[in-house]
């Protein structure tokens, strides 16, 4: 198992989320974070004073999947998060030792399977 950790622009999230859902990966976590990349800060004038903002708002997306699914997820992120401008973000792949579904006590890969469509509660 691997955790894919992506730092992306907010606008990139919806197309990634909807593609991953369609591909059978509905489970993920998102957090609003601030970060800095390799650029120097962006300097703006505020009431005559120059202020440099080193931190930019980003979304952090975490998604744990089986090793064989990593490339699918990464490809989706790269496709939808790339604008070509600096600040498009980064993707990291982190090894995951174990996983438990709390409700059932299942562990390992079983915890990562999406529901079959017929198992879903009526909407
Ligand atoms: N090495 C890193 N460790 C943790 N977070 C990072 C790292 N690099 C980038 N990030 C996160 O990703 C965000 C976007 O990074 P960014 O796209 O600016 O990277 P970059 O290396 O400067 O590339 P680019 O030249 O395309 O801007 C950062 O604001 C930060 O939240
Ligand atoms: Mg940058």
GROMACS .gro file of N, CA and C and ligand atoms in nm:
model
  401
    1UNK      N    1   0.085  -0.119   0.000
    1UNK     CA    2   0.000   0.000   0.000
    1UNK      C    3   0.088   0.125   0.000
    2UNK      N    4   0.036   0.227  -0.064
    2UNK     CA    5   0.107   0.355  -0.070
    2UNK      C    6   0.009   0.468  -0.041
    3UNK      N    7   0.061   0.574   0.022
    3UNK     CA    8  -0.018   0.696   0.034
    3UNK      C    9   0.034   0.795  -0.070
    4UNK      N   10  -0.058   0.842  -0.152
    4UNK     CA   11  -0.024   0.949  -0.246
    4UNK      C   12  -0.058   1.080  -0.177
    5UNK      N   13   0.041   1.165  -0.162
    5UNK     CA   14   0.020   1.297  -0.100
    5UNK      C   15   0.045   1.401  -0.207
    6UNK      N   16  -0.058   1.478  -0.239
    6UNK     CA   17  -0.044   1.579  -0.345
    6UNK      C   18  -0.075   1.717  -0.290
    7UNK      N   19   0.009   1.812  -0.325
    7UNK     CA   20  -0.016   1.953  -0.295
    7UNK      C   21  -0.056   2.018  -0.426
    8UNK      N   22  -0.180   2.065  -0.432
    8UNK     CA   23  -0.233   2.114  -0.560
    8UNK      C   24  -0.304   2.248  -0.541
    9UNK      N   25  -0.333   2.312  -0.654
    9UNK     CA   26  -0.417   2.432  -0.650
    9UNK      C   27  -0.560   2.391  -0.618
   10UNK      N   28  -0.632   2.479  -0.550
   10UNK     CA   29  -0.772   2.448  -0.516
   10UNK      C   30  -0.854   2.411  -0.641
   11UNK      N   31  -0.832   2.484  -0.750
   11UNK     CA   32  -0.914   2.464  -0.871
   11UNK      C   33  -0.896   2.325  -0.931
   12UNK      N   34  -0.784   2.261  -0.899
   12UNK     CA   35  -0.755   2.130  -0.959
   12UNK      C   36  -0.832   2.018  -0.890
   13UNK      N   37  -0.884   2.046  -0.772
   13UNK     CA   38  -0.940   1.935  -0.693
   13UNK      C   39  -1.063   1.872  -0.756
   14UNK      N   40  -1.159   1.954  -0.799
   14UNK     CA   41  -1.286   1.898  -0.845
   14UNK      C   42  -1.268   1.803  -0.965
   15UNK      N   43  -1.192   1.842  -1.068
   15UNK     CA   44  -1.172   1.746  -1.178
   15UNK      C   45  -1.099   1.620  -1.134
   16UNK      N   46  -1.008   1.630  -1.040
   16UNK     CA   47  -0.939   1.510  -0.991
   16UNK      C   48  -1.037   1.424  -0.913
   17UNK      N   49  -1.112   1.487  -0.823
   17UNK     CA   50  -1.207   1.410  -0.742
   17UNK      C   51  -1.306   1.336  -0.830
   18UNK      N   52  -1.359   1.406  -0.930
   18UNK     CA   53  -1.463   1.340  -1.010
   18UNK      C   54  -1.403   1.229  -1.095
   19UNK      N   55  -1.282   1.246  -1.146
   19UNK     CA   56  -1.222   1.135  -1.223
   19UNK      C   57  -1.191   1.016  -1.133
   20UNK      N   58  -1.137   1.041  -1.015
   20UNK     CA   59  -1.104   0.929  -0.925
   20UNK      C   60  -1.231   0.855  -0.883
   21UNK      N   61  -1.338   0.929  -0.861
   21UNK     CA   62  -1.467   0.866  -0.827
   21UNK      C   63  -1.510   0.773  -0.941
   22UNK      N   64  -1.503   0.824  -1.064
   22UNK     CA   65  -1.543   0.742  -1.181
   22UNK      C   66  -1.453   0.621  -1.198
   23UNK      N   67  -1.327   0.634  -1.159
   23UNK     CA   68  -1.233   0.522  -1.174
   23UNK      C   69  -1.243   0.421  -1.059
   24UNK      N   70  -1.328   0.453  -0.958
   24UNK     CA   71  -1.347   0.359  -0.847
   24UNK      C   72  -1.261   0.389  -0.726
   25UNK      N   73  -1.219   0.515  -0.712
   25UNK     CA   74  -1.141   0.555  -0.594
   25UNK      C   75  -1.211   0.672  -0.524
   26UNK      N   76  -1.317   0.642  -0.448
   26UNK     CA   77  -1.393   0.749  -0.383
   26UNK      C   78  -1.329   0.799  -0.254
   27UNK      N   79  -1.233   0.724  -0.199
   27UNK     CA   80  -1.186   0.752  -0.063
   27UNK      C   81  -1.060   0.838  -0.064
   28UNK      N   82  -1.069   0.953  -0.003
   28UNK     CA   83  -0.951   1.039   0.008
   28UNK      C   84  -0.973   1.142   0.118
   29UNK      N   85  -0.867   1.208   0.157
   29UNK     CA   86  -0.874   1.317   0.255
   29UNK      C   87  -0.816   1.443   0.195
   30UNK      N   88  -0.871   1.555   0.237
   30UNK     CA   89  -0.824   1.684   0.185
   30UNK      C   90  -0.807   1.780   0.302
   31UNK      N   91  -0.702   1.860   0.296
   31UNK     CA   92  -0.683   1.964   0.396
   31UNK      C   93  -0.635   2.091   0.328
   32UNK      N   94  -0.681   2.204   0.380
   32UNK     CA   95  -0.629   2.331   0.329
   32UNK      C   96  -0.500   2.360   0.403
   33UNK      N   97  -0.395   2.383   0.328
   33UNK     CA   98  -0.265   2.409   0.389
   33UNK      C   99  -0.204   2.535   0.327
   34UNK      N  100  -0.098   2.582   0.388
   34UNK     CA  101  -0.017   2.686   0.326
   34UNK      C  102   0.121   2.630   0.305
   35UNK      N  103   0.182   2.664   0.194
   35UNK     CA  104   0.313   2.608   0.168
   35UNK      C  105   0.399   2.702   0.086
   36UNK      N  106   0.525   2.665   0.075
   36UNK     CA  107   0.613   2.740  -0.013
   36UNK      C  108   0.688   2.643  -0.102
   37UNK      N  109   0.711   2.682  -0.223
   37UNK     CA  110   0.791   2.606  -0.318
   37UNK      C  111   0.927   2.671  -0.332
   38UNK      N  112   0.986   2.657  -0.449
   38UNK     CA  113   1.124   2.708  -0.462
   38UNK      C  114   1.129   2.854  -0.503
   39UNK      N  115   1.013   2.913  -0.534
   39UNK     CA  116   1.016   3.055  -0.568
   39UNK      C  117   1.038   3.139  -0.443
   40UNK      N  118   1.089   3.257  -0.466
   40UNK     CA  119   1.091   3.353  -0.355
   40UNK      C  120   0.948   3.400  -0.333
   41UNK      N  121   0.925   3.464  -0.221
   41UNK     CA  122   0.789   3.509  -0.191
   41UNK      C  123   0.740   3.612  -0.291
   42UNK      N  124   0.610   3.630  -0.292
   42UNK     CA  125   0.549   3.731  -0.378
   42UNK      C  126   0.540   3.860  -0.299
   43UNK      N  127   0.600   3.966  -0.353
   43UNK     CA  128   0.604   4.093  -0.279
   43UNK      C  129   0.495   4.187  -0.331
   44UNK      N  130   0.417   4.239  -0.238
   44UNK     CA  131   0.310   4.333  -0.273
   44UNK      C  132   0.326   4.458  -0.187
   45UNK      N  133   0.272   4.567  -0.240
   45UNK     CA  134   0.272   4.690  -0.158
   45UNK      C  135   0.140   4.698  -0.082
   46UNK      N  136   0.148   4.725   0.048
   46UNK     CA  137   0.028   4.741   0.129
   46UNK      C  138   0.043   4.869   0.209
   47UNK      N  139  -0.040   4.968   0.179
   47UNK     CA  140  -0.032   5.100   0.244
   47UNK      C  141   0.110   5.152   0.246
   48UNK      N  142   0.173   5.141   0.130
   48UNK     CA  143   0.306   5.199   0.115
   48UNK      C  144   0.419   5.108   0.159
   49UNK      N  145   0.385   5.005   0.237
   49UNK     CA  146   0.492   4.917   0.286
   49UNK      C  147   0.500   4.794   0.195
   50UNK      N  148   0.620   4.749   0.171
   50UNK     CA  149   0.637   4.627   0.092
   50UNK      C  150   0.624   4.505   0.183
   51UNK      N  151   0.532   4.415   0.147
   51UNK     CA  152   0.514   4.292   0.226
   51UNK      C  153   0.544   4.173   0.136
   52UNK      N  154   0.619   4.080   0.187
   52UNK     CA  155   0.647   3.959   0.109
   52UNK      C  156   0.573   3.842   0.170
   53UNK      N  157   0.493   3.778   0.085
   53UNK     CA  158   0.413   3.665   0.131
   53UNK      C  159   0.483   3.537   0.086
   54UNK      N  160   0.540   3.464   0.180
   54UNK     CA  161   0.614   3.343   0.147
   54UNK      C  162   0.525   3.220   0.138
   55UNK      N  163   0.406   3.231   0.193
   55UNK     CA  164   0.318   3.114   0.199
   55UNK      C  165   0.198   3.130   0.106
   56UNK      N  166   0.174   3.028   0.025
   56UNK     CA  167   0.061   3.027  -0.067
   56UNK      C  168  -0.040   2.921  -0.024
   57UNK      N  169  -0.170   2.949  -0.038
   57UNK     CA  170  -0.269   2.846  -0.004
   57UNK      C  171  -0.268   2.732  -0.105
   58UNK      N  172  -0.271   2.610  -0.055
   58UNK     CA  173  -0.276   2.491  -0.141
   58UNK      C  174  -0.373   2.391  -0.079
   59UNK      N  175  -0.414   2.294  -0.156
   59UNK     CA  176  -0.488   2.181  -0.101
   59UNK      C  177  -0.392   2.064  -0.090
   60UNK      N  178  -0.397   1.995   0.024
   60UNK     CA  179  -0.322   1.871   0.041
   60UNK      C  180  -0.422   1.756   0.027
   61UNK      N  181  -0.395   1.668  -0.067
   61UNK     CA  182  -0.484   1.554  -0.092
   61UNK      C  183  -0.408   1.427  -0.054
   62UNK      N  184  -0.472   1.343   0.027
   62UNK     CA  185  -0.411   1.215   0.066
   62UNK      C  186  -0.500   1.102   0.019
   63UNK      N  187  -0.439   1.002  -0.043
   63UNK     CA  188  -0.516   0.890  -0.095
   63UNK      C  189  -0.431   0.763  -0.080
   64UNK      N  190  -0.480   0.667  -0.003
   64UNK     CA  191  -0.406   0.542   0.017
   64UNK      C  192  -0.464   0.435  -0.076
   65UNK      N  193  -0.376   0.375  -0.155
   65UNK     CA  194  -0.420   0.275  -0.254
   65UNK      C  195  -0.322   0.159  -0.258
   66UNK      N  196  -0.366   0.049  -0.323
   66UNK     CA  197  -0.274  -0.062  -0.349
   66UNK      C  198  -0.164  -0.017  -0.444
   67UNK      N  199  -0.050  -0.081  -0.434
   67UNK     CA  200   0.065  -0.043  -0.517
   67UNK      C  201   0.029  -0.036  -0.666
   68UNK      N  202  -0.052  -0.132  -0.710
   68UNK     CA  203  -0.086  -0.140  -0.853
   68UNK      C  204  -0.176  -0.027  -0.901
   69UNK      N  205  -0.232   0.050  -0.808
   69UNK     CA  206  -0.322   0.160  -0.846
   69UNK      C  207  -0.254   0.297  -0.841
   70UNK      N  208  -0.130   0.299  -0.795
   70UNK     CA  209  -0.063   0.428  -0.774
   70UNK      C  210  -0.054   0.509  -0.903
   71UNK      N  211  -0.014   0.443  -1.012
   71UNK     CA  212   0.010   0.519  -1.135
   71UNK      C  213  -0.119   0.581  -1.190
   72UNK      N  214  -0.229   0.509  -1.173
   72UNK     CA  215  -0.359   0.562  -1.218
   72UNK      C  216  -0.391   0.694  -1.148
   73UNK      N  217  -0.369   0.694  -1.017
   73UNK     CA  218  -0.401   0.814  -0.937
   73UNK      C  219  -0.306   0.928  -0.973
   74UNK      N  220  -0.178   0.893  -0.982
   74UNK     CA  221  -0.077   0.995  -1.013
   74UNK      C  222  -0.105   1.057  -1.150
   75UNK      N  223  -0.140   0.972  -1.248
   75UNK     CA  224  -0.168   1.024  -1.382
   75UNK      C  225  -0.285   1.122  -1.379
   76UNK      N  226  -0.388   1.090  -1.301
   76UNK     CA  227  -0.504   1.178  -1.293
   76UNK      C  228  -0.464   1.313  -1.233
   77UNK      N  229  -0.384   1.307  -1.127
   77UNK     CA  230  -0.341   1.432  -1.062
   77UNK      C  231  -0.256   1.515  -1.158
   78UNK      N  232  -0.160   1.449  -1.224
   78UNK     CA  233  -0.072   1.523  -1.315
   78UNK      C  234  -0.152   1.586  -1.428
   79UNK      N  235  -0.249   1.513  -1.480
   79UNK     CA  236  -0.328   1.564  -1.592
   79UNK      C  237  -0.409   1.687  -1.552
   80UNK      N  238  -0.476   1.678  -1.436
   80UNK     CA  239  -0.571   1.784  -1.401
   80UNK      C  240  -0.508   1.899  -1.324
   81UNK      N  241  -0.393   1.877  -1.261
   81UNK     CA  242  -0.334   1.983  -1.178
   81UNK      C  243  -0.230   2.066  -1.254
   82UNK      N  244  -0.194   2.023  -1.374
   82UNK     CA  245  -0.090   2.096  -1.447
   82UNK      C  246  -0.148   2.210  -1.529
   83UNK      N  247  -0.103   2.331  -1.497
   83UNK     CA  248  -0.137   2.447  -1.582
   83UNK      C  249  -0.014   2.490  -1.661
   84UNK      N  250   0.102   2.449  -1.614
   84UNK     CA  251   0.228   2.490  -1.677
   84UNK      C  252   0.292   2.609  -1.608
   85UNK      N  253   0.219   2.672  -1.515
   85UNK     CA  254   0.273   2.787  -1.442
   85UNK      C  255   0.340   2.739  -1.313
   86UNK      N  256   0.433   2.818  -1.262
   86UNK     CA  257   0.496   2.782  -1.135
   86UNK      C  258   0.387   2.773  -1.027
   87UNK      N  259   0.409   2.680  -0.934
   87UNK     CA  260   0.312   2.663  -0.825
   87UNK      C  261   0.206   2.559  -0.853
   88UNK      N  262   0.222   2.479  -0.959
   88UNK     CA  263   0.123   2.374  -0.988
   88UNK      C  264   0.120   2.267  -0.880
   89UNK      N  265   0.231   2.250  -0.807
   89UNK     CA  266   0.228   2.158  -0.694
   89UNK      C  267   0.323   2.041  -0.708
   90UNK      N  268   0.306   1.946  -0.619
   90UNK     CA  269   0.396   1.830  -0.609
   90UNK      C  270   0.316   1.708  -0.569
   91UNK      N  271   0.369   1.592  -0.604
   91UNK     CA  272   0.309   1.466  -0.563
   91UNK      C  273   0.417   1.380  -0.497
   92UNK      N  274   0.385   1.325  -0.382
   92UNK     CA  275   0.478   1.236  -0.311
   92UNK      C  276   0.412   1.100  -0.291
   93UNK      N  277   0.492   0.994  -0.300
   93UNK     CA  278   0.443   0.858  -0.278
   93UNK      C  279   0.509   0.805  -0.151
   94UNK      N  280   0.426   0.766  -0.054
   94UNK     CA  281   0.477   0.728   0.077
   94UNK      C  282   0.434   0.584   0.108
   95UNK      N  283   0.527   0.498   0.152
   95UNK     CA  284   0.486   0.362   0.186
   95UNK      C  285   0.391   0.360   0.307
   96UNK      N  286   0.293   0.270   0.301
   96UNK     CA  287   0.197   0.254   0.413
   96UNK      C  288   0.209   0.112   0.465
   97UNK      N  289   0.232   0.097   0.593
   97UNK     CA  290   0.256  -0.034   0.654
   97UNK      C  291   0.129  -0.118   0.668
   98UNK      N  292   0.023  -0.056   0.715
   98UNK     CA  293  -0.098  -0.133   0.743
   98UNK      C  294  -0.218  -0.041   0.742
   99UNK      N  295  -0.334  -0.100   0.731
   99UNK     CA  296  -0.459  -0.025   0.724
   99UNK      C  297  -0.569  -0.106   0.792
  100UNK      N  298  -0.656  -0.042   0.867
  100UNK     CA  299  -0.769  -0.110   0.933
  100UNK      C  300  -0.897  -0.033   0.905
  101UNK      N  301  -1.002  -0.105   0.870
  101UNK     CA  302  -1.135  -0.042   0.867
  101UNK      C  303  -1.194  -0.060   1.006
  102UNK      N  304  -1.221   0.050   1.072
  102UNK     CA  305  -1.257   0.045   1.214
  102UNK      C  306  -1.389  -0.030   1.235
  103UNK      N  307  -1.487  -0.006   1.145
  103UNK     CA  308  -1.621  -0.065   1.163
  103UNK      C  309  -1.616  -0.217   1.166
  104UNK      N  310  -1.535  -0.277   1.079
  104UNK     CA  311  -1.539  -0.423   1.062
  104UNK      C  312  -1.417  -0.494   1.117
  105UNK      N  313  -1.311  -0.419   1.142
  105UNK     CA  314  -1.187  -0.484   1.185
  105UNK      C  315  -1.106  -0.541   1.070
  106UNK      N  316  -1.156  -0.526   0.945
  106UNK     CA  317  -1.078  -0.573   0.830
  106UNK      C  318  -0.944  -0.499   0.827
  107UNK      N  319  -0.846  -0.564   0.764
  107UNK     CA  320  -0.716  -0.498   0.751
  107UNK      C  321  -0.662  -0.519   0.610
  108UNK      N  322  -0.555  -0.446   0.579
  108UNK     CA  323  -0.486  -0.462   0.451
  108UNK      C  324  -0.569  -0.414   0.333
  109UNK      N  325  -0.541  -0.477   0.217
  109UNK     CA  326  -0.602  -0.433   0.090
  109UNK      C  327  -0.754  -0.429   0.094
  110UNK      N  328  -0.815  -0.520   0.173
  110UNK     CA  329  -0.962  -0.522   0.182
  110UNK      C  330  -1.018  -0.387   0.220
  111UNK      N  331  -0.944  -0.311   0.300
  111UNK     CA  332  -0.996  -0.182   0.348
  111UNK      C  333  -0.996  -0.078   0.238
  112UNK      N  334  -0.932  -0.109   0.126
  112UNK     CA  335  -0.918  -0.009   0.020
  112UNK      C  336  -1.016  -0.029  -0.094
  113UNK      N  337  -1.091  -0.141  -0.090
  113UNK     CA  338  -1.184  -0.168  -0.200
  113UNK      C  339  -1.305  -0.075  -0.190
  114UNK      N  340  -1.341  -0.017  -0.305
  114UNK     CA  341  -1.463   0.063  -0.310
  114UNK      C  342  -1.583  -0.031  -0.304
  115UNK      N  343  -1.699   0.020  -0.260
  115UNK     CA  344  -1.822  -0.059  -0.263
  115UNK      C  345  -1.853  -0.099  -0.406
  116UNK      N  346  -1.905  -0.218  -0.426
  116UNK     CA  347  -1.968  -0.249  -0.553
  116UNK      C  348  -2.094  -0.163  -0.562
  117UNK      N  349  -2.131  -0.122  -0.684
  117UNK     CA  350  -2.243  -0.029  -0.699
  117UNK      C  351  -2.368  -0.083  -0.630
  118UNK      N  352  -2.392  -0.218  -0.640
  118UNK     CA  353  -2.515  -0.274  -0.583
  118UNK      C  354  -2.515  -0.272  -0.429
  119UNK      N  355  -2.398  -0.253  -0.368
  119UNK     CA  356  -2.390  -0.248  -0.221
  119UNK      C  357  -2.424  -0.111  -0.165
  120UNK      N  358  -2.424  -0.010  -0.252
  120UNK     CA  359  -2.441   0.126  -0.202
  120UNK      C  360  -2.583   0.147  -0.152
  121UNK      N  361  -2.598   0.223  -0.042
  121UNK     CA  362  -2.733   0.255   0.004
  121UNK      C  363  -2.803   0.343  -0.100
  122UNK      N  364  -2.937   0.336  -0.109
  122UNK     CA  365  -3.007   0.417  -0.208
  122UNK      C  366  -2.984   0.565  -0.180
  123UNK      N  367  -2.972   0.644  -0.285
  123UNK     CA  368  -2.944   0.786  -0.262
  123UNK      C  369  -3.074   0.867  -0.264
  124LIG     N1  370   0.958   1.935  -0.082
  124LIG     C1  371   0.833   1.967  -0.040
  124LIG     N2  372   0.789   1.920   0.079
  124LIG     C2  373   0.663   1.949   0.122
  124LIG     N3  374   0.578   2.025   0.053
  124LIG     C3  375   0.617   2.073  -0.065
  124LIG     C4  376   0.747   2.046  -0.118
  124LIG     N4  377   0.758   2.108  -0.238
  124LIG     C5  378   0.640   2.168  -0.260
  124LIG     N5  379   0.556   2.149  -0.155
  124LIG     C6  380   0.420   2.197  -0.144
  124LIG     O1  381   0.370   2.214  -0.276
  124LIG     C7  382   0.329   2.348  -0.297
  124LIG     C8  383   0.351   2.388  -0.439
  124LIG     O2  384   0.488   2.375  -0.469
  124LIG     P1  385   0.540   2.433  -0.607
  124LIG     O3  386   0.450   2.382  -0.716
  124LIG     O4  387   0.556   2.582  -0.597
  124LIG     O5  388   0.680   2.358  -0.617
  124LIG     P2  389   0.810   2.407  -0.688
  124LIG     O6  390   0.916   2.307  -0.655
  124LIG     O7  391   0.837   2.549  -0.650
  124LIG     O8  392   0.776   2.392  -0.842
  124LIG     P3  393   0.740   2.509  -0.948
  124LIG     O9  394   0.870   2.561  -0.998
  124LIG    O10  395   0.658   2.440  -1.052
  124LIG    O11  396   0.659   2.613  -0.872
  124LIG     C9  397   0.406   2.426  -0.193
  124LIG    O12  398   0.340   2.547  -0.164
  124LIG    C10  399   0.407   2.332  -0.076
  124LIG    O13  400   0.282   2.337  -0.010
  125LIG    MG1  401   0.694   2.696  -0.689
   0.00000   0.00000   0.00000
